[in-house]
């Protein structure tokens, strides 16, 4: 019989990414010069927690700029998929880490960083494995493709100790359904960052959409 910890292991202590804001904008920055005005627009709209994905060459410079010039923002790194990403994100000034999935090496690197982090899951077995390791807060990805709010609701009965930030395919119509669930702390999304607004550097529109998103309070 296995002697590993029971799945009811309590979440790790420390600040929670899930309680920073009802919505975390998931930002893909193509030009680092846009990072500061974009972050200021999101903060002004009531969304201070900002996930900058490590998908572009500009991402780390964007994190550095936001960390240095927008102190009221809580900037994090997303699409963290390797221990090297963890090291680079911490050096750039990231204040939280988000991954689409996890491995033992990545999980250990995120834990060792000292930052709050959300490892990604999409199955019950992955949730159980993280609970065994003392991790109770997770990213649920890709949310809509992996079963949506109905899936997370079904996990609430057997695994109430697990809490989630669902991300992937969520828009303003679906977000309230997720936020109404007791095991969901926040959602991640991009709908407040439409491509045409970013291309036009229409930060006023981004701020308005962020304000609408920030009004999606849980219950």
PDB file of N, CA and C in Angstrom, residues 18 22 33 59 72 78 108 150 190-191 218:
ATOM      1  N   UNK A  18      -5.203  33.378  -6.368  1.00  0.00           N
ATOM      2  CA  UNK A  18      -6.625  33.262  -6.640  1.00  0.00           C
ATOM      3  C   UNK A  18      -7.451  34.381  -6.031  1.00  0.00           C
ATOM      4  N   UNK A  22     -10.980  39.058  -9.400  1.00  0.00           N
ATOM      5  CA  UNK A  22     -11.862  38.035  -9.972  1.00  0.00           C
ATOM      6  C   UNK A  22     -11.424  37.574 -11.361  1.00  0.00           C
ATOM      7  N   UNK A  33       7.404  48.049 -25.464  1.00  0.00           N
ATOM      8  CA  UNK A  33       7.023  49.449 -25.255  1.00  0.00           C
ATOM      9  C   UNK A  33       5.552  49.592 -24.886  1.00  0.00           C
ATOM     10  N   UNK A  59       8.471  39.278 -23.789  1.00  0.00           N
ATOM     11  CA  UNK A  59       7.775  39.012 -22.534  1.00  0.00           C
ATOM     12  C   UNK A  59       8.581  39.394 -21.292  1.00  0.00           C
ATOM     13  N   UNK A  72       1.753  49.560  -8.668  1.00  0.00           N
ATOM     14  CA  UNK A  72       0.443  49.128  -8.192  1.00  0.00           C
ATOM     15  C   UNK A  72      -0.026  47.845  -8.874  1.00  0.00           C
ATOM     16  N   UNK A  78       3.288  33.924 -17.119  1.00  0.00           N
ATOM     17  CA  UNK A  78       2.492  32.776 -17.527  1.00  0.00           C
ATOM     18  C   UNK A  78       3.217  31.964 -18.587  1.00  0.00           C
ATOM     19  N   UNK A 108       9.064  21.663  -8.586  1.00  0.00           N
ATOM     20  CA  UNK A 108      10.093  21.943  -7.591  1.00  0.00           C
ATOM     21  C   UNK A 108      10.706  23.316  -7.817  1.00  0.00           C
ATOM     22  N   UNK A 150     -19.008  23.045 -15.666  1.00  0.00           N
ATOM     23  CA  UNK A 150     -19.672  21.821 -15.199  1.00  0.00           C
ATOM     24  C   UNK A 150     -18.658  20.819 -14.664  1.00  0.00           C
ATOM     25  N   UNK A 190      -8.653  36.807 -21.886  1.00  0.00           N
ATOM     26  CA  UNK A 190      -8.055  37.801 -22.782  1.00  0.00           C
ATOM     27  C   UNK A 190      -9.086  38.743 -23.372  1.00  0.00           C
ATOM     28  N   UNK A 191     -10.358  38.604 -23.015  1.00  0.00           N
ATOM     29  CA  UNK A 191     -11.393  39.350 -23.714  1.00  0.00           C
ATOM     30  C   UNK A 191     -11.291  40.865 -23.476  1.00  0.00           C
ATOM     31  N   UNK A 218     -17.272  37.403  -7.387  1.00  0.00           N
ATOM     32  CA  UNK A 218     -17.770  36.063  -7.036  1.00  0.00           C
ATOM     33  C   UNK A 218     -18.901  36.181  -6.030  1.00  0.00           C
TER      34      UNK A 218
END
